[in-house]
Coordinates of C-alpha atoms in Angstrom, one line a residue:
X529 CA 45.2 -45.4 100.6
X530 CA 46.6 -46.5 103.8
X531 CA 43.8 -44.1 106.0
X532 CA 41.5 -45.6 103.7
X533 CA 41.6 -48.9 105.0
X534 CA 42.3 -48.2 108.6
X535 CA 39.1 -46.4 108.4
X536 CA 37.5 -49.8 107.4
X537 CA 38.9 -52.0 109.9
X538 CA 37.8 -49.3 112.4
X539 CA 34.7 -49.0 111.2
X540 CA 33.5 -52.8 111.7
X541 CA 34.4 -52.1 115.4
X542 CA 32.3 -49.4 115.5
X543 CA 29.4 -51.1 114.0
X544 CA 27.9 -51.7 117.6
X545 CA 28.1 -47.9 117.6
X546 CA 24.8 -45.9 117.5
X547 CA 23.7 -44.4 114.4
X548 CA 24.3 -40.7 114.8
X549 CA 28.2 -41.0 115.5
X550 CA 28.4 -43.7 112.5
X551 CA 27.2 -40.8 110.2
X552 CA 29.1 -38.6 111.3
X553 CA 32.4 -41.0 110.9
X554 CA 31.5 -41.4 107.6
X555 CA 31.2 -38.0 106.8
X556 CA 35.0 -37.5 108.4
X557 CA 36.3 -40.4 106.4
X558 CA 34.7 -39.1 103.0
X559 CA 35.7 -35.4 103.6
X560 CA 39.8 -36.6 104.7
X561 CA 39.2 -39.5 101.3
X562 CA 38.4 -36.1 99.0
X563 CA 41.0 -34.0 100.0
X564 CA 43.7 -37.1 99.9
X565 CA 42.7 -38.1 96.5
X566 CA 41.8 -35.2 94.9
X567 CA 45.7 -33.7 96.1
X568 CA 46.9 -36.9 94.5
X569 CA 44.9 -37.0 91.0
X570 CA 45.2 -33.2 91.0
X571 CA 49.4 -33.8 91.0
X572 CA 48.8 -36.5 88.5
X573 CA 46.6 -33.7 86.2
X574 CA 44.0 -35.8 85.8
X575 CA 40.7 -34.5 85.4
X576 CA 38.4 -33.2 88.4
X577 CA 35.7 -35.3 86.8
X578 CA 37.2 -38.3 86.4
X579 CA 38.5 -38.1 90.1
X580 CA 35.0 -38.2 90.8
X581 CA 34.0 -41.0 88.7
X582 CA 37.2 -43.4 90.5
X583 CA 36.3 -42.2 94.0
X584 CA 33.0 -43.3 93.4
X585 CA 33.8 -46.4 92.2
X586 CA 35.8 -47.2 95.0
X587 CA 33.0 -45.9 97.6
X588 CA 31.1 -48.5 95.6
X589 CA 33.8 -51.1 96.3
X590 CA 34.2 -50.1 99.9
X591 CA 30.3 -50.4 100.5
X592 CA 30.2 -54.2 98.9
X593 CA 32.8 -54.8 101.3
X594 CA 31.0 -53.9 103.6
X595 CA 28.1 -55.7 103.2
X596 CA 29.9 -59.1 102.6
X597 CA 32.1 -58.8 105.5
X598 CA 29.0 -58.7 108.1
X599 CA 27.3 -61.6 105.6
X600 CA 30.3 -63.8 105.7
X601 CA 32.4 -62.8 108.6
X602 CA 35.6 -63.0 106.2
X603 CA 38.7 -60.8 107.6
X604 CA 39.6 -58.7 105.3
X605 CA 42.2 -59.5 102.6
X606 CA 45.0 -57.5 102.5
X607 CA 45.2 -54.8 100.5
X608 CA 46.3 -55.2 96.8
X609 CA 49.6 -53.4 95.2
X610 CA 48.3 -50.2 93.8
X611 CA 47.9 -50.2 89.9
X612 CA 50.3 -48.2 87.8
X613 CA 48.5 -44.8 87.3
X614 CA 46.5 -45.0 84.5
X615 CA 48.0 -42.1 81.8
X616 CA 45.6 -39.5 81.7
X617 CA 43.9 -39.6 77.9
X618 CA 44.9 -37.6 75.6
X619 CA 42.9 -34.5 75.3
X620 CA 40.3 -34.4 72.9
X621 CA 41.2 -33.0 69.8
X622 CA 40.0 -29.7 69.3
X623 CA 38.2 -29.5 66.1
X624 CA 40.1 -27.1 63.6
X625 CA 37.2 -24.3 63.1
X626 CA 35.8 -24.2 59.7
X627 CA 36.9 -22.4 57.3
X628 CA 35.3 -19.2 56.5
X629 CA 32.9 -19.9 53.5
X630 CA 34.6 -18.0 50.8
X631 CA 32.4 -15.2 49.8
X632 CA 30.3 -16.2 47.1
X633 CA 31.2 -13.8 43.9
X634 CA 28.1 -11.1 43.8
X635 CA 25.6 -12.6 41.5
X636 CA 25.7 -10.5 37.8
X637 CA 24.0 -7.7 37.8
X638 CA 20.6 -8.3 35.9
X639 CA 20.9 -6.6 32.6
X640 CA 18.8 -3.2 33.0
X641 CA 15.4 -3.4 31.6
X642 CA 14.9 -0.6 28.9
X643 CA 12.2 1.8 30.1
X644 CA 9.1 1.4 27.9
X645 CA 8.6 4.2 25.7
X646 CA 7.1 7.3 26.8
X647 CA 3.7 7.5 24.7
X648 CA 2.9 10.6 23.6
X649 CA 1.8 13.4 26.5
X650 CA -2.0 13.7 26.6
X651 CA -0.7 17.0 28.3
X652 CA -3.6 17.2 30.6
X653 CA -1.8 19.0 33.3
X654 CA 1.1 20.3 31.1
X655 CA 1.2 23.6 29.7
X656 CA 3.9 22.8 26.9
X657 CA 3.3 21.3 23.9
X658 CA 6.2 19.7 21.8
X659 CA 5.3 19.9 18.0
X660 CA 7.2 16.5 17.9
X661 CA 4.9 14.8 20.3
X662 CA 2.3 15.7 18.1
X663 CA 4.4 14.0 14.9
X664 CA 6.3 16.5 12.9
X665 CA 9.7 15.2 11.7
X666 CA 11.8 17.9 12.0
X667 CA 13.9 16.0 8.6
X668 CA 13.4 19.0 6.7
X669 CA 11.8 17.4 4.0
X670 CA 8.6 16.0 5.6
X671 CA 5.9 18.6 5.5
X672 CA 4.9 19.0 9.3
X673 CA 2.3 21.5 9.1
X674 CA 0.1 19.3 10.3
X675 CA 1.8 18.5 13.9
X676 CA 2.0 22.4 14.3
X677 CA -1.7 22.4 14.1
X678 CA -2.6 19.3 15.9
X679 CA -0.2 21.2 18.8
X680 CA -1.5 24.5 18.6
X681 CA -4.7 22.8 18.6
X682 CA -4.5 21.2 22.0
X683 CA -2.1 24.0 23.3
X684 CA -4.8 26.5 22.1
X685 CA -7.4 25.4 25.1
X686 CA -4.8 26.5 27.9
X687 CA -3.9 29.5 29.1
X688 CA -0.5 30.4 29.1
X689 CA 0.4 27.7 27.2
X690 CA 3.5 27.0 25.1
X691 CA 4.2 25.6 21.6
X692 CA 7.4 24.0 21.4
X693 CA 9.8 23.8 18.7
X694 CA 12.6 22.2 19.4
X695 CA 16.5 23.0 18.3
X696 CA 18.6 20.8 16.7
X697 CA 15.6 19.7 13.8
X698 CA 14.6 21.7 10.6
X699 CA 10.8 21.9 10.3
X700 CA 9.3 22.0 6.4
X701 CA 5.6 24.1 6.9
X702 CA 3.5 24.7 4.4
X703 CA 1.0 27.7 4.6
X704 CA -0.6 28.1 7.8
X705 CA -2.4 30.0 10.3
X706 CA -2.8 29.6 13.9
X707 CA -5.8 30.9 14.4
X708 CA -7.9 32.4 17.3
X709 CA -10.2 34.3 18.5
X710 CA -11.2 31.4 20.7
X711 CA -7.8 30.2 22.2
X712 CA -6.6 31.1 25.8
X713 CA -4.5 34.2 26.1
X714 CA -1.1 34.3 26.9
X715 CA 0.3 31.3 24.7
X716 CA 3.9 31.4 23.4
X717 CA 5.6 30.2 20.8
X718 CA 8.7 28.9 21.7
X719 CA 11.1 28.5 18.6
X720 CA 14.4 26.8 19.4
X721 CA 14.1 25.0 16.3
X722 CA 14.1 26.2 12.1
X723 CA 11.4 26.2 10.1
X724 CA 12.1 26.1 6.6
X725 CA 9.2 27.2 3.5
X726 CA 8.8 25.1 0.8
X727 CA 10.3 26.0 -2.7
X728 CA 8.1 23.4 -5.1
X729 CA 5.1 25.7 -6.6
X730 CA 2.9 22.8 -5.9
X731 CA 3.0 23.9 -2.0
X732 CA 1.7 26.9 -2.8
X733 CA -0.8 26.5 -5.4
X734 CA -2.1 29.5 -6.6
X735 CA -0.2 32.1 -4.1
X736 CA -0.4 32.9 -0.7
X737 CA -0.3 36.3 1.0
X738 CA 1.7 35.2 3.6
X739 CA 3.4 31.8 5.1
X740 CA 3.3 31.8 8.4
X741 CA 0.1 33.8 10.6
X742 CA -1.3 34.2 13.7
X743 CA -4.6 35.4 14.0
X744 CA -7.0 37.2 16.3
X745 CA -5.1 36.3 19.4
X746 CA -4.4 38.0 22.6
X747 CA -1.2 38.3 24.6
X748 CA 0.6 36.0 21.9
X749 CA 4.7 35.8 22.4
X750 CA 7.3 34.9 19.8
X751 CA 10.4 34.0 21.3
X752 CA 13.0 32.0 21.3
X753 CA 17.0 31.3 19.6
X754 CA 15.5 30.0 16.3
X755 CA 15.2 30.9 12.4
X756 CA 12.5 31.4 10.4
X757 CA 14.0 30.8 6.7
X758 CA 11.5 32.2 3.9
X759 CA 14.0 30.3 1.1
X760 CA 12.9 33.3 -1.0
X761 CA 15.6 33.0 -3.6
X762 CA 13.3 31.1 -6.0
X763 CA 11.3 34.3 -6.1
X764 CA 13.1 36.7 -6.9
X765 CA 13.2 37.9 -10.4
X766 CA 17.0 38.3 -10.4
X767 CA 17.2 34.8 -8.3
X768 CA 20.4 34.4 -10.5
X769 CA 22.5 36.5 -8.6
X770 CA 22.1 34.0 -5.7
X771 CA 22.9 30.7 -7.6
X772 CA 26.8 31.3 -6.9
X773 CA 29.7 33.5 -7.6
X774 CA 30.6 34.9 -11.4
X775 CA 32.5 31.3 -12.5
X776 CA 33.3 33.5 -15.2
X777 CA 35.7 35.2 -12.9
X778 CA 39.8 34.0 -12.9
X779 CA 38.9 30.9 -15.2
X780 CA 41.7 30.0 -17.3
X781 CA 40.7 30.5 -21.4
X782 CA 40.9 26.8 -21.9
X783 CA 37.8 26.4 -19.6
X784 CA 35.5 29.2 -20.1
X785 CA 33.4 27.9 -22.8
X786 CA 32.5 25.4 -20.1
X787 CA 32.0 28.0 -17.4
X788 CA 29.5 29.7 -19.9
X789 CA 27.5 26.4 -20.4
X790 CA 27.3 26.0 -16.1
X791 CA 26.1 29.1 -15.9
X792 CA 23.8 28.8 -18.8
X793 CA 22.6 25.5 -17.3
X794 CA 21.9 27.4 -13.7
X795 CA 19.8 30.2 -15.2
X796 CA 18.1 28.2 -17.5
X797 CA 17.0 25.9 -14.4
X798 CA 16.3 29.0 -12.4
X799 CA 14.0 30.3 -14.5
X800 CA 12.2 27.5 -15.1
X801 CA 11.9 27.1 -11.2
X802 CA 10.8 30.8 -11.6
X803 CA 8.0 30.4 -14.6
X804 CA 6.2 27.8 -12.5
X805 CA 6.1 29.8 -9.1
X806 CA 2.5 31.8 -8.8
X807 CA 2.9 35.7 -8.8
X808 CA 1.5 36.4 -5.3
X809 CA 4.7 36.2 -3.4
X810 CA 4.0 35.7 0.8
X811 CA 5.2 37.4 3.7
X812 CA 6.9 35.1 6.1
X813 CA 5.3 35.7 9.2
X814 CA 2.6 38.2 9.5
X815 CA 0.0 39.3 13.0
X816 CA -3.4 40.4 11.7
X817 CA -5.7 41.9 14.3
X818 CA -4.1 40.7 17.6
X819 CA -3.5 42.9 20.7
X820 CA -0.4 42.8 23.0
X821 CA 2.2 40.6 20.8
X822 CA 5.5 40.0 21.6
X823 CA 8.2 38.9 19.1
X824 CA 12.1 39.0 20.5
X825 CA 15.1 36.6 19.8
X826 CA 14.4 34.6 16.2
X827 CA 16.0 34.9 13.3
X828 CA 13.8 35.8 10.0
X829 CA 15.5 35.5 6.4
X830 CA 15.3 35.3 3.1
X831 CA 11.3 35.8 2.8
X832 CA 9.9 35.9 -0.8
X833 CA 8.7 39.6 0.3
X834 CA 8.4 41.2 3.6
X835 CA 10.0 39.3 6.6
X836 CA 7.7 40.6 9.4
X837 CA 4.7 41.8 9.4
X838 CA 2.3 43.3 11.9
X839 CA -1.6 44.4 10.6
X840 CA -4.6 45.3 12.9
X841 CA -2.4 45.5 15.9
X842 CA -2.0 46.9 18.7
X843 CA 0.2 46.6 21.8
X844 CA 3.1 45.7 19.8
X845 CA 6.5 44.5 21.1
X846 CA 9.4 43.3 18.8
X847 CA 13.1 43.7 20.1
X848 CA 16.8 41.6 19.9
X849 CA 15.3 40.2 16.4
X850 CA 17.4 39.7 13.2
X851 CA 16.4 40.1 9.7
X852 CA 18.4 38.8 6.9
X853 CA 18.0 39.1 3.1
X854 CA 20.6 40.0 0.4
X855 CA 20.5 43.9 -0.3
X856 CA 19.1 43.2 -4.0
X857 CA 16.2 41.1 -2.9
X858 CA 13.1 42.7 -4.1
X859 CA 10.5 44.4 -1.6
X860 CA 11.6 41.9 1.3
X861 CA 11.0 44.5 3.9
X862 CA 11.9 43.9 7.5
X863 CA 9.5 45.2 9.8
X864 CA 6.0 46.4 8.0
X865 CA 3.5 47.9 10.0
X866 CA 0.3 48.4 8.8
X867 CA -3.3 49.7 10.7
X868 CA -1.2 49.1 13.8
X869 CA -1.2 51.8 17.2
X870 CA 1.1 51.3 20.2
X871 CA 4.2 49.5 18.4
X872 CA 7.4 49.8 20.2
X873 CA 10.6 48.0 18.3
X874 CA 13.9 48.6 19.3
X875 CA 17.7 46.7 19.3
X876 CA 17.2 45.2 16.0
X877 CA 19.6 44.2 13.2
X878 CA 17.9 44.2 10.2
X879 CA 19.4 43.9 6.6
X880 CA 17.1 43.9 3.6
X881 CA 16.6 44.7 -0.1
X882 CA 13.7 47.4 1.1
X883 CA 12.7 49.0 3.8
X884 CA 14.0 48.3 7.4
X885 CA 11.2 49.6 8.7
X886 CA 7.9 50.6 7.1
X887 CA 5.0 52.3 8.5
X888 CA 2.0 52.2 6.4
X889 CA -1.3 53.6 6.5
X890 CA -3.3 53.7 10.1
X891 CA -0.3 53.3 12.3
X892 CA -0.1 55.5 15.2
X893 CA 2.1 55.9 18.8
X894 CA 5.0 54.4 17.0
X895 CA 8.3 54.2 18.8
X896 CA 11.6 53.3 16.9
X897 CA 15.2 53.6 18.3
X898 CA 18.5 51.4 18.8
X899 CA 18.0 50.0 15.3
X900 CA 20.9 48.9 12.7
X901 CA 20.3 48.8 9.5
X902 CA 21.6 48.1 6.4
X903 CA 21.5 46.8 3.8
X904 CA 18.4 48.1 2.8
X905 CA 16.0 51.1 1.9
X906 CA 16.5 52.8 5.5
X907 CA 13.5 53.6 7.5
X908 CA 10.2 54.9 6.1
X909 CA 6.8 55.9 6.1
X910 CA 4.6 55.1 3.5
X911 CA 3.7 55.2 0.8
X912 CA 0.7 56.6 1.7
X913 CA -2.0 57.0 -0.9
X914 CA -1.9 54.1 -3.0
X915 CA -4.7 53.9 -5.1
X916 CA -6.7 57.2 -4.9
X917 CA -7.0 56.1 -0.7
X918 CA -6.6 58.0 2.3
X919 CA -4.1 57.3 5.0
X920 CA -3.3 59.1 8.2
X921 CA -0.1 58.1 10.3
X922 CA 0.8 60.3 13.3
X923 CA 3.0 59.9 16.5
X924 CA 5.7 58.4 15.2
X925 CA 9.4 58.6 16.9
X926 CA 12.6 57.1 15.4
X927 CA 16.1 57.7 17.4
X928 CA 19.7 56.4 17.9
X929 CA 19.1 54.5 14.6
X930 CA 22.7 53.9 12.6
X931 CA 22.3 53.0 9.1
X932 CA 25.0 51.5 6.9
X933 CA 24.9 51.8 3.2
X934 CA 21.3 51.8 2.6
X935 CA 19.3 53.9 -0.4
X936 CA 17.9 56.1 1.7
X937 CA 18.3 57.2 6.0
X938 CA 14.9 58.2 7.0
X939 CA 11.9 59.0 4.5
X940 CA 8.4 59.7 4.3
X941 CA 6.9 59.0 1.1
X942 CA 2.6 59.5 -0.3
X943 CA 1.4 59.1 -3.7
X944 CA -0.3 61.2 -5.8
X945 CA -3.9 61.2 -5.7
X946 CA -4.2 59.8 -2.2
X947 CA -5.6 62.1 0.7
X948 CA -5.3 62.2 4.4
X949 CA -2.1 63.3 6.2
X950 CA 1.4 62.4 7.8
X951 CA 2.0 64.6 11.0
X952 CA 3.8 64.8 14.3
X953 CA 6.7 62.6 13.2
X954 CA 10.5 63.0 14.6
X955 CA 14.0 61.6 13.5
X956 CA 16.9 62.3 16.3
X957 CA 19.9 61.1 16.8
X958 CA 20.1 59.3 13.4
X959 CA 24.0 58.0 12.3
X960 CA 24.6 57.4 8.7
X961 CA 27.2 56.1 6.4
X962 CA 27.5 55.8 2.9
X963 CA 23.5 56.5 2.6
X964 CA 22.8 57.3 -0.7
X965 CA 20.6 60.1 0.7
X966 CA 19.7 60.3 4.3
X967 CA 16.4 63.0 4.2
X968 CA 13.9 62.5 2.1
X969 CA 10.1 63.7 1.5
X970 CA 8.9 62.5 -2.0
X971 CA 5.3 63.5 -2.3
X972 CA 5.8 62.2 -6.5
X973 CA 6.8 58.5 -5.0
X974 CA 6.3 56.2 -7.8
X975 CA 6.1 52.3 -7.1
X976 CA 5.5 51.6 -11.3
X977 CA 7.0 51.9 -14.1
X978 CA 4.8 55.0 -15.0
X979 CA 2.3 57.0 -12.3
X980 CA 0.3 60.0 -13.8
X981 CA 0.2 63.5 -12.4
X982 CA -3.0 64.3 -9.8
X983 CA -3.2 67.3 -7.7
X984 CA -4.3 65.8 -4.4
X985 CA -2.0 64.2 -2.4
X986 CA -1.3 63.1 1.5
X987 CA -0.3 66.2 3.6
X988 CA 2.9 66.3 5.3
X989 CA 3.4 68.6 8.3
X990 CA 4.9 68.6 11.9
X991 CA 8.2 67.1 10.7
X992 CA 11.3 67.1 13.1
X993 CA 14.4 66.3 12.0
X994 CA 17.7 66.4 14.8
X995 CA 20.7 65.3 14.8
X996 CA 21.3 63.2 11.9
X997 CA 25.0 63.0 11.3
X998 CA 27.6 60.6 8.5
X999 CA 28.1 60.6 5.2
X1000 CA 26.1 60.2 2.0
X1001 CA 27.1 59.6 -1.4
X1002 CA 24.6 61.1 -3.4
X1003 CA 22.5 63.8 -2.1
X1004 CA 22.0 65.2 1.8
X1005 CA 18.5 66.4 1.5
X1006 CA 15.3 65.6 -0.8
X1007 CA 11.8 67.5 -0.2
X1008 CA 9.8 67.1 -3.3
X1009 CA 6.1 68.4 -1.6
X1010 CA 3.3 68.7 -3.7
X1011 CA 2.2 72.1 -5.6
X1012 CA -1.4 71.7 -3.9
X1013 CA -0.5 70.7 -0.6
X1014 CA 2.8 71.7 0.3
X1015 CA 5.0 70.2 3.4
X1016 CA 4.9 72.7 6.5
X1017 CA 6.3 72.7 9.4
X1018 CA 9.4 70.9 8.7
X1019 CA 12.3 71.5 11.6
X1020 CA 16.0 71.4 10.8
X1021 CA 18.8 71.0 13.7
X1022 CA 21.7 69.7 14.1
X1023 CA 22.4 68.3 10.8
X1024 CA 26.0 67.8 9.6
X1025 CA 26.0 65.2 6.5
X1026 CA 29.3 65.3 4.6
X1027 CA 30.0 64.1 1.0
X1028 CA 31.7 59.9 0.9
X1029 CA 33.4 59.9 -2.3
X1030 CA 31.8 57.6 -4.6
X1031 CA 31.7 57.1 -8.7
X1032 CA 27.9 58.5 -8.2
X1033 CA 27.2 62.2 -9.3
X1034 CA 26.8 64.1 -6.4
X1035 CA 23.8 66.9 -5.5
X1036 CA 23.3 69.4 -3.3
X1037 CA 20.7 69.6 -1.0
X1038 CA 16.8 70.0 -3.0
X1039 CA 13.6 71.7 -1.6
X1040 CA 10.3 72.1 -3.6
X1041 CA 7.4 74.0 -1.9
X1042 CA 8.5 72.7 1.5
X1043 CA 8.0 75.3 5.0
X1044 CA 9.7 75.1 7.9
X1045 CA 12.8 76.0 9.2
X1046 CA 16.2 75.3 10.1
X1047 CA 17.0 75.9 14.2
X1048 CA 21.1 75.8 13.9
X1049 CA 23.3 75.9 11.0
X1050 CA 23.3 72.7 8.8
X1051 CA 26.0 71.6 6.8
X1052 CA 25.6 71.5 3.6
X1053 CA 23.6 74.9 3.9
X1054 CA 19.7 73.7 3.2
X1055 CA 18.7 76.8 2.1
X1056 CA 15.9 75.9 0.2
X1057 CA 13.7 75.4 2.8
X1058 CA 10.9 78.2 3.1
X1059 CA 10.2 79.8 6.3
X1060 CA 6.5 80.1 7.3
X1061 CA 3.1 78.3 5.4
X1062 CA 1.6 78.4 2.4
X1063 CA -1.3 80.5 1.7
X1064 CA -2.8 76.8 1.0
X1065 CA -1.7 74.7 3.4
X1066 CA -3.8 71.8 4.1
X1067 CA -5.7 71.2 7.8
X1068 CA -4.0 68.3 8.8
X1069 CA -6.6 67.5 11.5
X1070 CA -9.5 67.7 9.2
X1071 CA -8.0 65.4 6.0
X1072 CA -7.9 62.6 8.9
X1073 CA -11.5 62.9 10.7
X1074 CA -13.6 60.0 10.3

């Protein structure tokens, strides 16, 4: 502070001084004032800035001196006592940051919207047509033969199209028939689902030939893990077998008289049930005159009569099918082929009261094998005849065929009276068990109560017979040929059938005007069997000319 005044009193001397070296004085003075007071307020820690603001304020009181010392020509008053140093202020309170915004909780989800409803498919671009979509039920008890057609209407315009039943829902139809010839080829029929027949006689008015059909269609499939249930137990004559068990059976004596009035009750309601249902019983699915069908996977039981039917076809596929019906059920066969050429069926359970297998009149190329059967009537062609009518069946192979307590193994069967013939036909590799008889040719086949004697009659000829092998338990062999057209050419190999004791009377093997012969031993001997032909043996290519 000292400098700071002798630089005042020097500088009034110097005020006679020129201009330039008065400058550059105060320049000196103001550069040795900042380094004197900023050493001072920088020991003090006062703030650069406000060393700044006080040395200008005393520049400013320096320069009024000054001014009112050459105004006045006062001498200069002697300095003051310094002030106390001011305390530096007190540093500005640093604002405490904000606190973080708590999060905000995540606003509720917004409760999902239910999807509208899916209207029903127009399917314009689909090629799969539910039969729900189209409004069948599927509770069993609402007729929905009227969905099925509404879908196999649209699904009818598309090619390779398929019909879908679904699993998990029973489906009550009524008669019907998916009909072509106009629809697209190559449709299937997808049943996942079970379709169920009605048993009220009002559904079936005055009697249907068959349930189900599918007609004049090409390349039409059947497939799928489903059952086709015929419910046929309300027509069958001796439906009372199927009400329940004897509850006549281990019933204390005090309760029997009741026992008798249950079961009087059940027949009585049975055949009422019975008396109202029309005499035409139907088949439960049936092909008529469609070429290249495929059936495989479904289940077909209990039909009134035959379970599966093909007629006017050809091309004909069926395999890994199953065919259920109590033994006793009357002429429910399981496969029946009928004016049919090409047919190959193969890994097949079937269990019947009839036939397995029957090949009727105007089948041809038929090739059987890998079938299991039982219960049933066994495997057989015919009969042929019925009716005064000529039939012709030729080509026909069945092999590796087991057959488990059925009536008969493998049999061809014709009428009397009928014309045409039966030829070119082989059984091989044929197992049997408890078969009441495994061979038989019955040209006398009787499907009435009575059947008068004629003289014509279907010939039989070209008959191979090879390795069939098991038991039987009433008779090995039956060739009943007729006296005016004789069986030729009937070949024996391999044959070992052995006795299963039973209560049933047993017979040996039987042979009447039958010609052939037997290639290796057989057991039981068939000695019966004529070598050679009859002087009247019929031309088998000229009884089927057209």
């Amino acid at each position: 502070m000292n400098l700071f005044i002798s630089f005042v009193h020097h500088f009034t001397k110097m005020m006679s001084m020129d201009l330039k070296n008065c400058a550059f004085l105060i320049l000196f003075a103001f550069l040795i004032l900042c380094a004197d007071f900023g050493a001072c307020y920088a020991r003090n820690s006062m703030p650069w800035r406000q060393s700044r603001i006080h040395l200008s304020s005393v520049m400013d009181k320096g320069h009024s001196s000054h001014h009112n010392h050459k105004k006045h020509n006062t001498p200069l008053a002697p300095a003051p006592a310094p002030k106390p140093k001011p305390k530096p202020p007190a540093p500005m309170p640093v604002p405490a940051p904000a606190p973080k915004p708590k999060p905000k909780p995540p606003a509720p989800a917004p409760m999902p919207v239910p999807a509208p409803l899916a209207p029903a498919p127009s399917h314009k671009n689909s090629t799969t047509f539910n039969v729900q979509d189209y409004g069948a039920k599927g509770d069993g008890q609402t007729d929905d033969m009227k969905a099925f057609l509404a879908a196999w209407a649209a699904a009818c315009k598309v090619e390779a199209s398929t019909i879908l039943v679904p699993s998990g829902s029973i489906f009550l139809l009524s008669p019907i028939s998916f009909a072509g010839p106009n629809c697209k080829p190559k449709i299937i029929f997808q049943l996942d689902g079970k379709i169920i027949a009605p048993t009220s006689a009002k559904a079936w008015g005055s009697g249907f030939l068959q349930w189900i059909e599918f007609t004049k269609l090409t390349e039409i499939t059947i497939k799928g893990e489903g059952i086709i249930d015929g419910q046929g137990s309300v027509w069958w004559k001796d439906a009372a077998v199927y009400a329940g068990t004897d509850t006549s059976q281990n019933i204390p004596s005090t309760g029997q008289n009741r026992a008798n009035e249950l079961n009087n009750m059940v027949s009585t309601q049975i055949s009422a049930e019975l008396s109202k249902m029309p005499k035409t019983k139907p088949t439960a699915l049936r092909f008529y005159g469609s070429t290249d069908v495929t059936v495989t996977g479904i289940t077909i039981q209990n039909s009134p009569k035959m379970h599966l039917k093909f007629d006017s076809c050809t091309n004909v596929h069926v395999f890994d099918i199953s065919v259920s019906s109590p033994g006793d059920s009357p002429n429910t066969d399981g496969i029946h082929l009928q004016n049919s050429q090409n047919v190959l069926i193969h890994s097949c359970n079937l269990a019947c009261g009839d036939d397995c297998v029957s090949i009727q009149t105007g089948c041809s190329n038929i090739y059987i094998h890998d079938i299991n059967c039982g219960p049933g009537h066994g495997i057989s062609i015919g009969g042929l005849g019925n009716g005064n009518t000529r039939a012709c069946v030729s080509n026909v192979t069945v092999r590796n065929t087991v057959m488990r307590n059925t009536m008969t193994g493998v049999r061809i069967k014709t009428l009397q009276g009928g014309s045409g013939s039966a030829n070119n036909i082989m059984f091989s590799n044929i197992q049997v068990s408890e078969v009441e008889t495994p061979i038989v040719i019955d040209q006398y086949y009787c499907d009435k109560e009575k059947c008068k004697n004629q003289t014509s009659a279907v010939a039989v000829s070209g008959i191979t017979y090879a390795n069939i092998q098991g038991t039987y338990t009433v008779q090995p062999v039956y060739f009943a040929c007729s006296d005016n057209s004789p069986c030729t050419e009937i070949s024996l190999a391999t044959i070992q059938l052995k006795p299963h004791q039973t209560s049933h009377h047993l017979y040996g093997p039987f042979c009447w005007k039958t010609y052939g012969e037997s290639k290796t031993s057989t057991v039981p001997p068939i000695d019966c069997l004529q070598k050679g032909n009859p002087s009247n043996a019929p031309s088998k290519i000229a009884s089927c000319q057209v």
